[in-house]
Coordinates of C-alpha atoms and ligand atoms in Angstrom, one line a residue:
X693 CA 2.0 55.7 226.5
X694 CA -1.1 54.5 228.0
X695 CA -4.9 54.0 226.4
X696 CA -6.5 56.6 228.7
X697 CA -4.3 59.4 227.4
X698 CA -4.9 58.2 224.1
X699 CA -8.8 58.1 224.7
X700 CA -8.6 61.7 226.6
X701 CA -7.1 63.3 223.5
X702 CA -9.3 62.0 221.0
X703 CA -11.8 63.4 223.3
X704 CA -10.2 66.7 222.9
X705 CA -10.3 66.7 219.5
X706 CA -6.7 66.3 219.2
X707 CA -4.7 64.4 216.1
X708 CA -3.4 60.9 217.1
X709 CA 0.1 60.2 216.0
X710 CA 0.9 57.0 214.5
X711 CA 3.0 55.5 217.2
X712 CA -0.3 56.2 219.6
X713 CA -2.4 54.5 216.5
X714 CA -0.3 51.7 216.5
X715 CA -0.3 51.6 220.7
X716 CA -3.9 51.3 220.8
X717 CA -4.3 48.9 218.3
X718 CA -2.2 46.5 219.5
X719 CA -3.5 46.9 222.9
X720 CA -7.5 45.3 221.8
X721 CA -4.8 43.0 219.4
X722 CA -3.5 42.0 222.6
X723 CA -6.4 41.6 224.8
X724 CA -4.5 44.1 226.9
X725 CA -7.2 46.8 226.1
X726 CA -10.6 46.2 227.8
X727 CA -14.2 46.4 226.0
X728 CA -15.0 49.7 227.8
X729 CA -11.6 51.8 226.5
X730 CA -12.4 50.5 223.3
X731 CA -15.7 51.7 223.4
X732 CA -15.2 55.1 224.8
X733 CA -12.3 55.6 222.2
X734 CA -14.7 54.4 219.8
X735 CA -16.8 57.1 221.0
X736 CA -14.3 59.9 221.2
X737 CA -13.8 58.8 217.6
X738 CA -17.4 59.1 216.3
X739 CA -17.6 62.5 217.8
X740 CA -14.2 64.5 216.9
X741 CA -13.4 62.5 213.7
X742 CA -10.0 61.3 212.3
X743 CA -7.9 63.5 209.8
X744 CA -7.2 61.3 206.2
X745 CA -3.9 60.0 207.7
X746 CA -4.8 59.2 211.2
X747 CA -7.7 57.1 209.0
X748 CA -5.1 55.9 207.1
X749 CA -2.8 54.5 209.8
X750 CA -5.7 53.2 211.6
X751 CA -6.3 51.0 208.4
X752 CA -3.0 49.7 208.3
X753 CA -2.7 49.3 211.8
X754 CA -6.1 47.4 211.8
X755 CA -5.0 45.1 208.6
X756 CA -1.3 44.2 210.3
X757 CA -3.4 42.9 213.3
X758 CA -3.4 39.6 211.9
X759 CA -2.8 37.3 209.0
X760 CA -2.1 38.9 205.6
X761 CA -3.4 36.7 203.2
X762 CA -1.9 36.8 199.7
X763 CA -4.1 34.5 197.1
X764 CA -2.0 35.4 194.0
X765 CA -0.4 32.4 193.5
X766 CA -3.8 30.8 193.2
X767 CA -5.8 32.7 191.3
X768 CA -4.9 35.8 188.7
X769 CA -5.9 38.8 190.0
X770 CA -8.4 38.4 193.3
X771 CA -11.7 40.5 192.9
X772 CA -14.0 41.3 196.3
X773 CA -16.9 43.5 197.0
X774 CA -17.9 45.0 200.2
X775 CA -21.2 47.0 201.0
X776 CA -21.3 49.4 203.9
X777 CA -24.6 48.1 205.2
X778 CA -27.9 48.4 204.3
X779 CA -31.5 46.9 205.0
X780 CA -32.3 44.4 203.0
X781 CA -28.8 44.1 201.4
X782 CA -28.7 40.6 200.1
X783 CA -26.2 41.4 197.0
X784 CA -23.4 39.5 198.1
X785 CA -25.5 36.3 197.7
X786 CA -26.5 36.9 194.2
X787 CA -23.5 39.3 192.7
X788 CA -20.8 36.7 193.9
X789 CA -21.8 33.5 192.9
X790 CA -22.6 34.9 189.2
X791 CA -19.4 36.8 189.0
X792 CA -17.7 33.8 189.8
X793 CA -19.8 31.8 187.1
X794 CA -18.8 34.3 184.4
X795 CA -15.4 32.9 185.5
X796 CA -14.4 35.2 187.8
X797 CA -13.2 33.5 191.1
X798 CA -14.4 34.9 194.1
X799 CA -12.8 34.5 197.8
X800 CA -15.8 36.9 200.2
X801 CA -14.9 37.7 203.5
X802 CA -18.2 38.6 205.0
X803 CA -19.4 40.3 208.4
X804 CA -22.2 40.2 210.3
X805 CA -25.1 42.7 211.1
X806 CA -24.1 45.5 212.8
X807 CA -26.2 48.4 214.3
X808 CA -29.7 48.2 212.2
X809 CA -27.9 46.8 209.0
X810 CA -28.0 42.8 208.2
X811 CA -25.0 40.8 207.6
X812 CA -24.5 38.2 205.2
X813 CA -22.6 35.5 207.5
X814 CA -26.0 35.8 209.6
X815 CA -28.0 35.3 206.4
X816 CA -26.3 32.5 204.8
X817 CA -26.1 30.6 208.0
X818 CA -30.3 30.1 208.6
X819 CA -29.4 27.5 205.5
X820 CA -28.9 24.4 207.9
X821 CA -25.8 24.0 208.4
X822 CA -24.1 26.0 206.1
X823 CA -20.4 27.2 207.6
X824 CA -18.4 30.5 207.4
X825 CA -15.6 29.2 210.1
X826 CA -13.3 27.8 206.7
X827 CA -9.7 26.7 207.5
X828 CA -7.3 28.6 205.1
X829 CA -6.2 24.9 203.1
X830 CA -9.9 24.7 202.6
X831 CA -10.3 28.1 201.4
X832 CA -7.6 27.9 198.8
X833 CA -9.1 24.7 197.4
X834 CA -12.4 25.7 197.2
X835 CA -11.3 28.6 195.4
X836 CA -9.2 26.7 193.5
X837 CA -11.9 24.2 192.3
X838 CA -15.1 25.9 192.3
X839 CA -14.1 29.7 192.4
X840 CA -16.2 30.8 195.0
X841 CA -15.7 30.8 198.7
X842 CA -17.3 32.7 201.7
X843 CA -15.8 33.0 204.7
X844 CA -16.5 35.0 208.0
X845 CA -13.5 37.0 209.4
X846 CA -11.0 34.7 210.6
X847 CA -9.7 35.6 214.2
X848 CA -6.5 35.7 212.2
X849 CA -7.5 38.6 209.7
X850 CA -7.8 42.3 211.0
X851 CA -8.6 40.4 214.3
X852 CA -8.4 44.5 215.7
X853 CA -10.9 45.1 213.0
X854 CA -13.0 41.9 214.3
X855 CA -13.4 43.1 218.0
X856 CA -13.9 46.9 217.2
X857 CA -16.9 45.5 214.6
X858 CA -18.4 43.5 217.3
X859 CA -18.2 46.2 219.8
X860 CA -18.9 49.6 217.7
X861 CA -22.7 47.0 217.1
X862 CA -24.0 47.5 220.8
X863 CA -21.8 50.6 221.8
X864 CA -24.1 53.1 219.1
X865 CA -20.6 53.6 217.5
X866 CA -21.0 52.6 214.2
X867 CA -21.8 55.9 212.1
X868 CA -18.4 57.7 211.9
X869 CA -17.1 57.9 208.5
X870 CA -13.0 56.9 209.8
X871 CA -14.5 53.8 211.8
X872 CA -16.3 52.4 208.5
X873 CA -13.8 53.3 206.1
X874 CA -10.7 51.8 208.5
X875 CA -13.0 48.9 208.8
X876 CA -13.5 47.9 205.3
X877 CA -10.4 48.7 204.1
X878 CA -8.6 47.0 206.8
X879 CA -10.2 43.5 205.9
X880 CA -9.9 43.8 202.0
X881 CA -6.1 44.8 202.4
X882 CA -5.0 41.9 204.9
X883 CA -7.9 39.6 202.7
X884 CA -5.3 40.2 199.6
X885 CA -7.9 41.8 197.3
X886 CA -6.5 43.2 194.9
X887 CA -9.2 44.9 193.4
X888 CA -12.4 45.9 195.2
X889 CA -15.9 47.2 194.7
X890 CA -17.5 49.5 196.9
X891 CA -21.1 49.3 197.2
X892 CA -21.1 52.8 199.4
X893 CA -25.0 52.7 201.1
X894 CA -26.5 56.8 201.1
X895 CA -29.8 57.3 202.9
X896 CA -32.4 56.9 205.7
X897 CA -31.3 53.2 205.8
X898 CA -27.4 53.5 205.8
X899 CA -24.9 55.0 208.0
X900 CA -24.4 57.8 205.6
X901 CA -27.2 60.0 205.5
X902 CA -26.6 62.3 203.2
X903 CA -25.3 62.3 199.8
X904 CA -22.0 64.6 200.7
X905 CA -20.9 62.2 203.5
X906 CA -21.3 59.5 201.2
X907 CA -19.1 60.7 198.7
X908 CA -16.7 61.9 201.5
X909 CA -16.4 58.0 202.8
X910 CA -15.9 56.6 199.4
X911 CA -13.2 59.0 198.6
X912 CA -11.5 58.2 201.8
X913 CA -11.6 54.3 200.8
X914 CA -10.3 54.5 196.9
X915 CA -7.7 56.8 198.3
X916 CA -6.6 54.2 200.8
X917 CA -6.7 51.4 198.4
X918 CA -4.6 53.4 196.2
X919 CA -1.7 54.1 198.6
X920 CA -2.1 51.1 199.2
X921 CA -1.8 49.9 195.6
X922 CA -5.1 48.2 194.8
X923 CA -7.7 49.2 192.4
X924 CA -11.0 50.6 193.5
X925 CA -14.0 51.6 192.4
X926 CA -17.2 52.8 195.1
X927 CA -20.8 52.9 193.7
X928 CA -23.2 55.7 195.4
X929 CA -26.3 53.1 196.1
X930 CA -29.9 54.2 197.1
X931 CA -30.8 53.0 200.7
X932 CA -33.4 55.1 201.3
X933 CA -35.7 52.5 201.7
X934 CA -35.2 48.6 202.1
X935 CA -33.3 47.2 198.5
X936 CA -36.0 44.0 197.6
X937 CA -38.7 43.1 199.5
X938 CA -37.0 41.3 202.2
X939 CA -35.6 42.4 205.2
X940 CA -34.7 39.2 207.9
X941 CA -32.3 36.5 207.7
X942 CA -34.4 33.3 205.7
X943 CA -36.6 35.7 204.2
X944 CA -33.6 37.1 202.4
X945 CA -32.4 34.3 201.1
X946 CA -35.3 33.0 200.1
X947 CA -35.5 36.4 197.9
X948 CA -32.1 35.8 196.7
X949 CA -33.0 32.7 195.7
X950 CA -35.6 34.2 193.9
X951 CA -33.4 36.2 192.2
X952 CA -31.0 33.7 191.2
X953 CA -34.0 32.0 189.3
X954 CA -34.8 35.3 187.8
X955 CA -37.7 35.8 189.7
X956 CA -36.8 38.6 192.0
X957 CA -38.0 42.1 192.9
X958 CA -36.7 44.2 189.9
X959 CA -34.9 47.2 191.9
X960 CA -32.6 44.4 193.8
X961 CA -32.4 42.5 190.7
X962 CA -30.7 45.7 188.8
X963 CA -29.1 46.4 191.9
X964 CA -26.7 42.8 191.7
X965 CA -26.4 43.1 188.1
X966 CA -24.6 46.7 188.1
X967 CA -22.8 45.0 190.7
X968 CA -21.8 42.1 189.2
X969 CA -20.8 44.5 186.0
X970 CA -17.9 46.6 188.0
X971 CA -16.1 43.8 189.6
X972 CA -16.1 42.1 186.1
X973 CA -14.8 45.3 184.7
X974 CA -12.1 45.5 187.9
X975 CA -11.3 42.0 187.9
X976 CA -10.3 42.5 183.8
X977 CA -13.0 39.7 183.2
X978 CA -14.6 42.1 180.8
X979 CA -13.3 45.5 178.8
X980 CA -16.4 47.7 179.6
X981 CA -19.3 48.0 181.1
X982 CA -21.7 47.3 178.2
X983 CA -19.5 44.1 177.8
X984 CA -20.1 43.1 181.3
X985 CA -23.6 43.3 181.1
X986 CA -24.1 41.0 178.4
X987 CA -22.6 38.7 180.2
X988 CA -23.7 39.0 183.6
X989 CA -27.7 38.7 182.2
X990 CA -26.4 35.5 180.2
X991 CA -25.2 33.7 183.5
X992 CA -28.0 34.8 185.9
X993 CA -31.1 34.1 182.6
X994 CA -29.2 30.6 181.7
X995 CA -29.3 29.6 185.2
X996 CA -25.1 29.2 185.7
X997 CA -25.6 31.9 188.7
X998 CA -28.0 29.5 190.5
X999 CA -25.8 26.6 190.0
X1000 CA -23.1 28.3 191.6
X1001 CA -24.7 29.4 194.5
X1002 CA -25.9 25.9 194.6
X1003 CA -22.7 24.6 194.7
X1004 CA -21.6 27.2 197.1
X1005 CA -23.8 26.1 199.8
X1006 CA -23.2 22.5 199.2
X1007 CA -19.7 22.8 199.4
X1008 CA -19.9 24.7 203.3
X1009 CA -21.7 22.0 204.4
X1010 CA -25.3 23.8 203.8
X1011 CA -28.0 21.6 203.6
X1012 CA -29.3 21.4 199.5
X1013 CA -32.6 20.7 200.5
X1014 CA -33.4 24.0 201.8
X1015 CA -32.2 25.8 198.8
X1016 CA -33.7 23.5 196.6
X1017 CA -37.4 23.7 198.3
X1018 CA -37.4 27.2 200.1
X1019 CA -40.9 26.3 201.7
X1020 CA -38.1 23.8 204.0
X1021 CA -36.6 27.4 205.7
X1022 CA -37.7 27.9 208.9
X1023 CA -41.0 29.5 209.5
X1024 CA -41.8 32.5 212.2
X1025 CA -44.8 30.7 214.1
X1026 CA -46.9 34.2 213.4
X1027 CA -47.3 36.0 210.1
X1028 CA -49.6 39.2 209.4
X1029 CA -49.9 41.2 206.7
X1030 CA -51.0 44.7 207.4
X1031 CA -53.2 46.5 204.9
X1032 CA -52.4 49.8 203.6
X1033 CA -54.2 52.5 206.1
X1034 CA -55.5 54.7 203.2
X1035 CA -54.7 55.1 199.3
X1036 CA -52.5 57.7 198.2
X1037 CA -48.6 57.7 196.4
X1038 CA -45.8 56.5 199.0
X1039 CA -43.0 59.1 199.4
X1040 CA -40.7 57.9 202.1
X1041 CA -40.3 53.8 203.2
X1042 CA -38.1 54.7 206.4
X1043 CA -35.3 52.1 205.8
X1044 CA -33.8 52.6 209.1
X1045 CA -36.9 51.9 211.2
X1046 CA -37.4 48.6 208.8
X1047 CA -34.2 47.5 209.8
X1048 CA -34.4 48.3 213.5
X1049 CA -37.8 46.8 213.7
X1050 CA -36.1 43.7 212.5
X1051 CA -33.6 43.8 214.9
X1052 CA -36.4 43.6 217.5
X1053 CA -37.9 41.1 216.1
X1054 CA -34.8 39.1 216.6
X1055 CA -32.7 39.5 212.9
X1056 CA -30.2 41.4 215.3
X1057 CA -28.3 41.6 218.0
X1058 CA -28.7 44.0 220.7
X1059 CA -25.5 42.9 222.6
X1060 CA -22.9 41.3 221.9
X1061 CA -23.8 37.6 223.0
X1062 CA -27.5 38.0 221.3
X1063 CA -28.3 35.2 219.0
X1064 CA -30.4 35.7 215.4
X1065 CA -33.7 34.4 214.8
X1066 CA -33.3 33.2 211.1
X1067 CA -37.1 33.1 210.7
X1068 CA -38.4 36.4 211.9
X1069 CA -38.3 39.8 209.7
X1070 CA -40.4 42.1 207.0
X1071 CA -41.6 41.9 203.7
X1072 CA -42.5 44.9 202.4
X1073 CA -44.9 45.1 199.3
X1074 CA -44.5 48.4 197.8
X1075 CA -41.8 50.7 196.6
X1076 CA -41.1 54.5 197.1
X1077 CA -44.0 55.9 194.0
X1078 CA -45.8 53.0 194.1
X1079 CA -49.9 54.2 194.0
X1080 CA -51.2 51.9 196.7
X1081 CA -55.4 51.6 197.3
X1082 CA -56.7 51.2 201.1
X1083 CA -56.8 47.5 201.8
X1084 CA -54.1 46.6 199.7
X1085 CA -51.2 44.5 201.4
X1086 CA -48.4 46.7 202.6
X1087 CA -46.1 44.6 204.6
X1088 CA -46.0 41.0 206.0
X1089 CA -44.5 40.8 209.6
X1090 CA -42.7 37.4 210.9
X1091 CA -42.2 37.5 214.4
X1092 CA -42.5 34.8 217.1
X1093 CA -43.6 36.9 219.9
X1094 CA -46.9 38.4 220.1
X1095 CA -46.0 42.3 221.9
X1096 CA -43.0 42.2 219.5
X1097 CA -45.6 41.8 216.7
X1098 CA -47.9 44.6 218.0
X1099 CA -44.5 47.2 218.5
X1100 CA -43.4 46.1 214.6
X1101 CA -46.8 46.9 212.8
X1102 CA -46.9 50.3 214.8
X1103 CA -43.4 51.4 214.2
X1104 CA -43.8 50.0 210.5
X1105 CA -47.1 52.1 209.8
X1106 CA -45.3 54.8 210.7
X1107 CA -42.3 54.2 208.3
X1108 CA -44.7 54.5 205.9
X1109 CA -45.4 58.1 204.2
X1110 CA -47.9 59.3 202.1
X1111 CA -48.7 61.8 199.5
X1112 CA -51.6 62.8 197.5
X1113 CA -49.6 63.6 194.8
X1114 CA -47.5 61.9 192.3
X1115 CA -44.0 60.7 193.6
X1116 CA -41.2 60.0 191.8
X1117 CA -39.6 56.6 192.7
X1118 CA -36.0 56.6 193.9
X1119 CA -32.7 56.3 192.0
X1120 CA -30.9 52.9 192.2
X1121 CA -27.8 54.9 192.1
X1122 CA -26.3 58.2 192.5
X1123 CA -22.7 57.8 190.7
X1124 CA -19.3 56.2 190.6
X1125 CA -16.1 57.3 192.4
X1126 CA -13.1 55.9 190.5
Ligands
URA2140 N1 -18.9 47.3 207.0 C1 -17.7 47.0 207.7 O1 -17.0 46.1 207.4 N2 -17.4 47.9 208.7 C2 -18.2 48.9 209.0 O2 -17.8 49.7 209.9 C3 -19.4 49.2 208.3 C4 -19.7 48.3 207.3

């Protein structure tokens, strides 16, 4: 066996077996596998697709890479979420610490951005410094004592997963419905989660375009998380345009701070809290739904979510101050809002080009060895059926470089769409698959 026969028959559309599976990803494992065979298999992938078993043993392959962590003999039954990516997508920062308030304990393994989706490792680090890079005895203790812990990916945990993640970012190989679904279920099985919520992104703004491919991926990762004996539940969301207002590093935790203090936009704030109410409902914290809901609005109004957050940050080292006084966060040296061009009903807020224009503002990487401006990004001002007159604000840009400036408000104006007539505004969410 050799990883340019296994590259040439993906490329001919033929099934790998799982020997080859295994093969190849033990080779990147290994180092023995360099960047551009991982990318052009990556490739191959993305273009001829994976049958449901291939997917299957690429996930297990991917999760016996590394370290597989078992948390059960520290807390009863451990509960994670995991978005596909999205613009905007600041959930993780609000829906974990108050699921862990409601006594939930909560041990996140989070990413990165990747393609024109944010990540919330790069998020939660423009809060001075605030650490991801946990050693596994401080992991268990923090979950042990406070319930809450977020991590990056360990080079120990799915490290496969970890170099084909970096990689699939700058190689335009992140859309292919087996290279997501492999990739999140590959980290929640080796992270020990026992049961998982999907939050499965459909729309301009997510790697799923369409509603049917959406529904295909999610029933690809509940069925792997079944044979794989964990409980799963994937939630259809809306990313059709941006989810809040914020779309940038600082600027998005600055809204989830918001958020925490019950001040945040309303679609992101019902967003967290649907959230928040199925990993309650998996994690046997509460019976239903309606149960779940009570209680979730209880912790985030009383002000038990913030505190947890608060002490999330404090205990990675994060520096309070920032979190405490938001105004502290650092601040892109130009900010412009841009008025709306002409009035009229918006009908489409092109998630996708929001998100890229962050990425060139800086919010992104383009290559691997990029790093993240945590001050730059958008805010936008209106949602999808919002009536907006000429004049008003419609987006605020944050950029530290003037052409960079110029090429956002362009490219935003045009992500912009306009109707005479009436629109109706988007659906948060377009169902459950159990
Ligand atoms: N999230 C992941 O962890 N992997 C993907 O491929 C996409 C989203």
């Amino acid at each position: 066996m050799n990883p340019v026969d296994i590259i040439i028959k993906k490329r001919d559309k033929k099934v790998l077996s799982q020997e080859e599976i295994n093969y190849f990803i033990q080779g990147i494992t290994k180092n023995e596998i360099p960047d551009y065979q991982m990318a052009a298999w990556a490739m191959a992938v993305l273009l001829n697709g994976m049958t449901d078993q291939e997917t299957t043993d690429l996930t297990l392959a991917m999760a016996h890479s590394g370290q597989m962590i078992d948390l059960s003999n520290v807390i009863p039954i451990e509960v994670d979420k995991h978005s596909t990516g999205g613009v905007g997508d600041k959930t993780t920062l609000v829906v974990e610490p108050t699921v862990a308030a409601c006594g939930l304990p909560v041990a996140k393994m989070s990413g990165r951005g990747l393609g024109f989706s944010g990540g919330t490792l790069d998020k939660m680090e423009s809060i001075p410094g605030f650490r991801t890079n946990i050693s596994e005895d401080e992991f268990i203790r923090l979950l042990k004592t406070t319930g809450l812990v977020l991590a990056g990916q360990t080079a120990d945990l799915a490290p496969a997963d970890g170099k084909l993640y970096a990689l699939r970012d700058v190689s335009g190989t992140v859309p292919s419905i087996p290279l997501i679904a492999s990739s999140v279920m590959s980290k929640k099985i080796a992270g020990g989660a026992r049961a998982i919520v999907l939050d499965v992104k459909v729309g301009l703004g997510a790697f799923m375009k369409n509603l049917e491919d959406a529904r295909q991926l999610s029933r690809l990762m509940v069925s792997i998380g079944k044979l794989s004996g964990r409980k799963v539940v994937a939630l259809l969301s809306d990313m059709n345009q941006p989810l809040g207002n914020a779309v940038g590093n600082a600027l998005e935790v600055k809204e989830a701070i918001a958020t925490l203090h019950g001040q945040g936009p309303k679609d992101f704030t019902a967003h967290c809290i649907e959230v928040a109410c199925h990993m309650l409902v998996v994690g046997e914290k509460a019976a239903t739904l309606d149960d779940a809901k009570k209680l979730v609005i209880d912790t985030l109004q009383s002000g038990r979510s913030w505190e947890k957050f608060h002490q999330l940050v404090v205990n990675q080292g994060g520096d309070a101050a920032y979190v405490d006084d938001p105004e502290k966060f650092a601040q892109a040296r130009l900010i412009e809002t841009v008025p709306a061009p002409r009035s009229g009903y918006l009908k489409e807020i092109n998630a996708q080009t929001v998100g890229e224009t962050s990425v060139e503002l800086g919010a992104g990487r383009m290559k691997k060895t990029d790093s993240i401006d945590p001050a730059v990004g958008i805010i936008i001002h209106h949602k999808v059926g919002d009536q907006v007159q000429k004049g008003q604000a419609l987006f605020t840009i944050h950029a530290n470089d003037e052409k960079k400036l110029a090429d956002a408000r362009k490219r935003l104006l045009g992500a912009h769409l306009w109707s005479d007539e009436k629109v109706d505004p988007l659906p948060l969410f377009y169902g459950v698959i159990q």
